[in-house]
Structure formats: structure tokens, C-alpha cells
GROMACS .gro file of C-alpha atoms in nm:
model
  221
    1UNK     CA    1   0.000   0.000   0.000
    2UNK     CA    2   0.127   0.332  -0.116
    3UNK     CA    3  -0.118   0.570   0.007
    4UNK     CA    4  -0.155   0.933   0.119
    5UNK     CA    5  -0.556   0.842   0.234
    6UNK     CA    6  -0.629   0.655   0.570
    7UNK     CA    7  -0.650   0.251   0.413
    8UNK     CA    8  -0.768   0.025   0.682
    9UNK     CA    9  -0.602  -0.363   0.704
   10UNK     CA   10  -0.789  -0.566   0.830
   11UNK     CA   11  -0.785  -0.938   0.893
   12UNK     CA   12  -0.485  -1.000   0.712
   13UNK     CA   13  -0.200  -1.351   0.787
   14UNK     CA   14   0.101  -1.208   0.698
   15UNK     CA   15   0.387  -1.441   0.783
   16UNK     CA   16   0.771  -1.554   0.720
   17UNK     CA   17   0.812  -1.214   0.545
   18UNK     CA   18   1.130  -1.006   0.612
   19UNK     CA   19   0.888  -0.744   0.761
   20UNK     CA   20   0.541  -0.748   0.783
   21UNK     CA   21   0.389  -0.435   0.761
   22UNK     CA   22   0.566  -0.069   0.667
   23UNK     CA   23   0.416   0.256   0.794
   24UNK     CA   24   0.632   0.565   0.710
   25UNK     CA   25   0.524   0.949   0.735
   26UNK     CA   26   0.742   0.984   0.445
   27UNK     CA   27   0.587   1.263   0.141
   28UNK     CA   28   0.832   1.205  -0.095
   29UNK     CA   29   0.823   0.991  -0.355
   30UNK     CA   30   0.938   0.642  -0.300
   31UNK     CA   31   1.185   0.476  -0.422
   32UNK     CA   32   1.276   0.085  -0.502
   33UNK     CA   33   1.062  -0.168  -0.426
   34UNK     CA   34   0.824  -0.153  -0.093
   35UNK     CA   35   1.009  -0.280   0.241
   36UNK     CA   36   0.674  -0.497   0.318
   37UNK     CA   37   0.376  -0.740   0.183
   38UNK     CA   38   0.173  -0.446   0.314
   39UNK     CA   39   0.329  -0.050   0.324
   40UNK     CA   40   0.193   0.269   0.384
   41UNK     CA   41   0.328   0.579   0.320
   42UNK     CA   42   0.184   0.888   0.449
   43UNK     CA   43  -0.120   0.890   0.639
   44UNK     CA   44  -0.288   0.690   0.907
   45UNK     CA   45  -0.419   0.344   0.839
   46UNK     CA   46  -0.610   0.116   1.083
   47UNK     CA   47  -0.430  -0.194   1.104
   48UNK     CA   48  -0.670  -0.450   1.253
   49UNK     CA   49  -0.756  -0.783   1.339
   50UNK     CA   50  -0.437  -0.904   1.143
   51UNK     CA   51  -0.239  -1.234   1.216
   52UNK     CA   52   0.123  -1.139   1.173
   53UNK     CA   53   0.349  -1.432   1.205
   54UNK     CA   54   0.725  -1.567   1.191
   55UNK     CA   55   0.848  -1.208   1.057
   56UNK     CA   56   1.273  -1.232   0.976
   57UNK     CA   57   1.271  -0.887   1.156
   58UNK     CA   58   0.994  -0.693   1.276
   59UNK     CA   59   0.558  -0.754   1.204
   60UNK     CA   60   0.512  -0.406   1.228
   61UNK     CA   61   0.793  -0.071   1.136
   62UNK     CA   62   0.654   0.239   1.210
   63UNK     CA   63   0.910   0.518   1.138
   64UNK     CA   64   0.928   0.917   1.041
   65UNK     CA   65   0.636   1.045   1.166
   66UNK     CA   66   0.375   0.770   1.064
   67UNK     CA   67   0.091   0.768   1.280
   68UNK     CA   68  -0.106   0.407   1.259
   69UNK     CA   69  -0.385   0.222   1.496
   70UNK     CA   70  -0.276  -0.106   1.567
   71UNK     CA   71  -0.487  -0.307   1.708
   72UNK     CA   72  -0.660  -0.636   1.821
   73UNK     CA   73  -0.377  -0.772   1.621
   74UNK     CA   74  -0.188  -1.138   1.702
   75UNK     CA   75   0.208  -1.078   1.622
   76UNK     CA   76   0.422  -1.418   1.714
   77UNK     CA   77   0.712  -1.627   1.645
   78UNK     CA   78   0.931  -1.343   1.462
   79UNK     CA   79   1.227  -1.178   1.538
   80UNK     CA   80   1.053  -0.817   1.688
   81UNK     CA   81   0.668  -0.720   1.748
   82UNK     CA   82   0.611  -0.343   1.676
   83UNK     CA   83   0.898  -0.133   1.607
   84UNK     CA   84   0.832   0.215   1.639
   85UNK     CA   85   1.124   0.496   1.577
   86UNK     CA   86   1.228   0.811   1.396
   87UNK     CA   87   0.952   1.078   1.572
   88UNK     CA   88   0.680   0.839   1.512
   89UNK     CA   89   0.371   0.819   1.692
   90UNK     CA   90   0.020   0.632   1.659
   91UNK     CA   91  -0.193   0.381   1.902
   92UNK     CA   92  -0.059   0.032   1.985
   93UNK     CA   93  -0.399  -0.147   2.158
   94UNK     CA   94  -0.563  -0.489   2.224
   95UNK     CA   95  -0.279  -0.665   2.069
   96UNK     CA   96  -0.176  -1.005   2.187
   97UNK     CA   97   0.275  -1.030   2.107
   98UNK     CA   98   0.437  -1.323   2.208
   99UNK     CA   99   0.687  -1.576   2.129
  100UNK     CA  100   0.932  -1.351   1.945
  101UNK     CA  101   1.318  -1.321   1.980
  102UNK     CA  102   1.389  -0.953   2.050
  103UNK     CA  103   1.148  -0.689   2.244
  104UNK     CA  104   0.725  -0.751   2.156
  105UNK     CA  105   0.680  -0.340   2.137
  106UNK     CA  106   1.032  -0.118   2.049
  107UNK     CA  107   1.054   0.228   2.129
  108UNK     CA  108   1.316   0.420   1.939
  109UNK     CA  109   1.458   0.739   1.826
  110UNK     CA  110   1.241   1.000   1.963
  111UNK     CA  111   0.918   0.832   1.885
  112UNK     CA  112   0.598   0.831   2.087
  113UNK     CA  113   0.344   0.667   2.067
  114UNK     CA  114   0.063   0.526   2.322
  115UNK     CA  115   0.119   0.146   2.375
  116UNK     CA  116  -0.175   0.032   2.576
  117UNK     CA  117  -0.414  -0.272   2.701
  118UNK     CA  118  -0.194  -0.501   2.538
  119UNK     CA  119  -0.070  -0.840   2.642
  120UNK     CA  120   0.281  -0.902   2.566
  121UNK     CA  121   0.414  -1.258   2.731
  122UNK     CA  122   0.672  -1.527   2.657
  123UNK     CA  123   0.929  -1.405   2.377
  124UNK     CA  124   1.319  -1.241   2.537
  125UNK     CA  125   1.187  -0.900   2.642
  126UNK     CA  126   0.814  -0.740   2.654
  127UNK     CA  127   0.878  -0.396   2.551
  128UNK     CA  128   1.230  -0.181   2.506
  129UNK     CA  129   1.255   0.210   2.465
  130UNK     CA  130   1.609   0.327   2.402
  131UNK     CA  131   1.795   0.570   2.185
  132UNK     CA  132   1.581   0.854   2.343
  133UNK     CA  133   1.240   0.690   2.268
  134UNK     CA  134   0.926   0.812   2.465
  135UNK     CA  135   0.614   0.760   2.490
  136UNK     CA  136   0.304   0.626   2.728
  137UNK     CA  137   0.259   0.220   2.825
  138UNK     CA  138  -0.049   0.201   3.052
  139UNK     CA  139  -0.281  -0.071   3.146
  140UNK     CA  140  -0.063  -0.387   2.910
  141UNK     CA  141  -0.017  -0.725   3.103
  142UNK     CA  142   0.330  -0.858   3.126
  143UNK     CA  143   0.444  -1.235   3.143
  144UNK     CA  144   0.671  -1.503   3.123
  145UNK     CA  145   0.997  -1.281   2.941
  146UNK     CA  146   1.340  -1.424   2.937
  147UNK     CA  147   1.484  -1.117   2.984
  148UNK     CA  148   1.218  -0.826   3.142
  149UNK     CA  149   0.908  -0.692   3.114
  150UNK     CA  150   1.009  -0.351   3.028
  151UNK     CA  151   1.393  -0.230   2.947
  152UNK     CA  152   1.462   0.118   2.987
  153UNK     CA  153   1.814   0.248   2.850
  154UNK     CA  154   1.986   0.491   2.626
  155UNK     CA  155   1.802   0.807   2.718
  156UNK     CA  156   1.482   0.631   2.719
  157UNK     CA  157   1.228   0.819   2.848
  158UNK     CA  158   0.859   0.693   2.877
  159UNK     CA  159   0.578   0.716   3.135
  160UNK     CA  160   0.491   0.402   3.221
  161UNK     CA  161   0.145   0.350   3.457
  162UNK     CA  162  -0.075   0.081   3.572
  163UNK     CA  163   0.095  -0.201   3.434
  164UNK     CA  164   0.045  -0.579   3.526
  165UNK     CA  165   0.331  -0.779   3.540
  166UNK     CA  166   0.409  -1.073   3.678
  167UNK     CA  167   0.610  -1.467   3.682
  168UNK     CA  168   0.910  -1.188   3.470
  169UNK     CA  169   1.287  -1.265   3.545
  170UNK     CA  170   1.279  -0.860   3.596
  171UNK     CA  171   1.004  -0.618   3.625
  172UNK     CA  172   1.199  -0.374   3.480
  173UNK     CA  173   1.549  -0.300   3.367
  174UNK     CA  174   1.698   0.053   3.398
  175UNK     CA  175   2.024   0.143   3.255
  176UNK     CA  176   2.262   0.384   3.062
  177UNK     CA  177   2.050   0.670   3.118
  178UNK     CA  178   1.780   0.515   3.113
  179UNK     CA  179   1.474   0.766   3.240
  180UNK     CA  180   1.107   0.752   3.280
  181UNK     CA  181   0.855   0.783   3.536
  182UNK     CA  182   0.694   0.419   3.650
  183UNK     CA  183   0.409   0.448   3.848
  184UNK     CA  184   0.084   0.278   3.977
  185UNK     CA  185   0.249  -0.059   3.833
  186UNK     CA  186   0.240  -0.390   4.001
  187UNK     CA  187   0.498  -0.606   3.979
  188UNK     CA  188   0.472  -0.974   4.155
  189UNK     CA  189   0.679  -1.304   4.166
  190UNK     CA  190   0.980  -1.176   3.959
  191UNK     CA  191   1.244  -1.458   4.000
  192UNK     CA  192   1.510  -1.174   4.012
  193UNK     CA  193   1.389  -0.817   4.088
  194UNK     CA  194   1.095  -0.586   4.026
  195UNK     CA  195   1.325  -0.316   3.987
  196UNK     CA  196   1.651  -0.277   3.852
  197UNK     CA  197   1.879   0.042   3.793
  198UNK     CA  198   2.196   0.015   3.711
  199UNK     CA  199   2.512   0.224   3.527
  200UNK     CA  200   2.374   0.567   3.517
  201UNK     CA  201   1.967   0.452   3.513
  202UNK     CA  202   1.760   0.747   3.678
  203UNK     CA  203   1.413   0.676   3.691
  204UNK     CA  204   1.125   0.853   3.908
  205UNK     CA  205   0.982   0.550   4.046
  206UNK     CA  206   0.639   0.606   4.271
  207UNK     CA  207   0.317   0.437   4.369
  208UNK     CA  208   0.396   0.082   4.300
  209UNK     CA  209   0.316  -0.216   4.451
  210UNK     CA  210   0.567  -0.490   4.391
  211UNK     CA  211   0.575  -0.826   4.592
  212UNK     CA  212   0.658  -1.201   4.583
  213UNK     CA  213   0.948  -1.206   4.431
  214UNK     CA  214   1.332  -1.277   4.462
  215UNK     CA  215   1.441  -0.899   4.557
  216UNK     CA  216   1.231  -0.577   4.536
  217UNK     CA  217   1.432  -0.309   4.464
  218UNK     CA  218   1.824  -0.338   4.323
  219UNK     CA  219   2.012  -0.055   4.244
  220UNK     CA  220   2.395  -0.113   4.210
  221UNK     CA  221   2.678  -0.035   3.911
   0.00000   0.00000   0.00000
């Protein structure tokens, strides 16, 4: 899809593609061949009710500026979920990301968007924002990550509220100047620590309730 309209996709399986679907704010003309099954350039598409499968490196690239809906989508067994970078934005809902190698939801490069009432369980990480990415998680479940539930580092800087998360390794992971402000999550039965900041992390941590696990709170080099 090459569109400067608002196309809706819908109900879509998309899978063992080297990336599933393309969104790109992007007014120029392209050029080459489109980076995905499914691309949209300019614009704001709904992207729906779409099984997104076994992707050789992410089901969803959002990137300069694009601004999608994503939701009520299934996104397993690739490499990453949703990457969003590069001052993008857009609505990340109602999704169900598992099973994949690298972070379900990526936050990158100044980008922003609202990640929220998703369930994001069982692949290395839940959800990453680095390289000064932003943006608002609220309200997603969280379970059963190699790694943790949510990785903050590299001048990361998201608000992250009312979260469930629980049976992670971590809760979350703050580091390298890592930022944010976590509050009103709950964080039970991680098998190493709810929270963990470490070389340089800063985050404003307030109002959460975490329990029943190995260690709280660990904040060391």
C-alpha cells in the first residue's frame, strides 16, 4: 500500500516475510521496491484484526512520523513485534505479542506513541525504549519474558502507569540513562527483581506495589 488516504487492514495472515507491515510518514516519492507485503506511506491506516506471524525482523515498522492504529492484532514467532522509531507516533492497543526473539513493542529514536491494554508474554523482552524513545505504556499485562518486562536504556524516556506484570525474570530493567517515570504498576513473583537500575539509570519511580518475588528493589553499578 502506497497511500496518502487513511487505508484500513484488516484481517490480514502475513507471515515468514522479512517485515510485515511498513508505515512511514514519508511525502516524498518512494523509491525501489516496498520494504513490506503491506506499506503505507503517508497517512494513518487502521491496522486490525491481522495475524502477523514468523516475521525475519519486525511484524510491524513504524518510522518518520507515521501515525497508525494497531490493534486487536496477534504478532508471534518473529524476530521483533512493533517497532516504532524516527519521531513516530500512533496507538498500539488490544494486541496479543508473544513468542518472538527480541522486544514484543520497540521504542526508538524520539518516537511516541501510546502502547496500551496489550498483552505481551513469553518471547526475550516485553517492551524496550532506548535511543531517546518516549512515549506512554499504561494498562498492558506482562508475562513469562526471558529477559524483562520492560527495558529502559539509552536516554529512554517513557511514562509508564498501571501495568500488570508478573512470573518476569525482571520487572523492569533501567540502565545507561535510562529515564522515565513508572508508576501505579504492580509487579509480583519476579524470580530476580521488580526493579533494577543500574550504570547511570535514573528513573522517578512512585506508587507501586511490587511483591513475591526474589528482591524488590536493586540498584547497584
Amino acid at each position: 500500500i502506497q497511500t496518502t488516504a487513511h487505508p484500513r487492514v484488516r484481517n490480514n495472515h502475513i507471515h515468514h516475510e522479512r517485515r510485515g507491515i511498513v508505515v512511514t510518514g514519508k511525502s516524498q516519492q518512494a523509491e525501489g521496491p516496498p520494504e513490506a507485503p503491506l506499506e503505507a506511506r503517508v497517512g494513518q491506516p487502521l491496522i486490525e484484526g491481522n495475524h502477523l506471524e514468523a516475521s525475519l525482523r519486525s511484524a510491524v515498522s513504524v518510522k518518520n512520523g507515521g501515525q497508525p492504529v494497531i490493534c486487536g492484532n496477534r504478532i508471534h514467532g518473529g524476530r521483533w513485534g512493533i517497532v516504532v522509531q524516527k519521531h513516530a507516533a500512533g496507538i498500539i492497543r488490544n494486541n496479543e505479542i508473544y513468542g518472538n526473539e527480541r522486544p514484543g513493542v520497540g521504542i526508538k529514536t524520539h518516537a511516541h506513541p501510546l502502547v496500551e491494554g496489550n498483552v505481551l508474554r513469553d518471547g526475550a523482552m516485553g517492551l524496550l525504549v532506548n535511543e531517546h524513545g518516549l512515549g506512554v505504556v499504561r494498562g498492558n499485562e506482562f508475562r513469562g519474558h526471558t529477559h524483562a518486562a520492560i527495558t529502559i536504556k539509552s536516554g529512554g524516556n517513557p511514562h509508564v502507569e498501571n501495568n500488570q506484570i508478573h512470573g518476569e525474570k525482571r520487572g523492569f530493567d533501567v540502565s545507561e540513562d535510562g529515564e522515565g517515570v513508572l508508576e501505579h504498576n504492580t509487579v509480583a513473583g519476579a524470580t530476580k527483581a521488580g526493579l533494577t537500575v543500574k550504570t547511570g539509570g535514573r528513573p522517578t519511580v512512585r506508587h507501586n506495589r511490587i511483591f513475591g518475588g526474589r528482591q524488590g528493589v536493586t540498584v547497584h553499578e
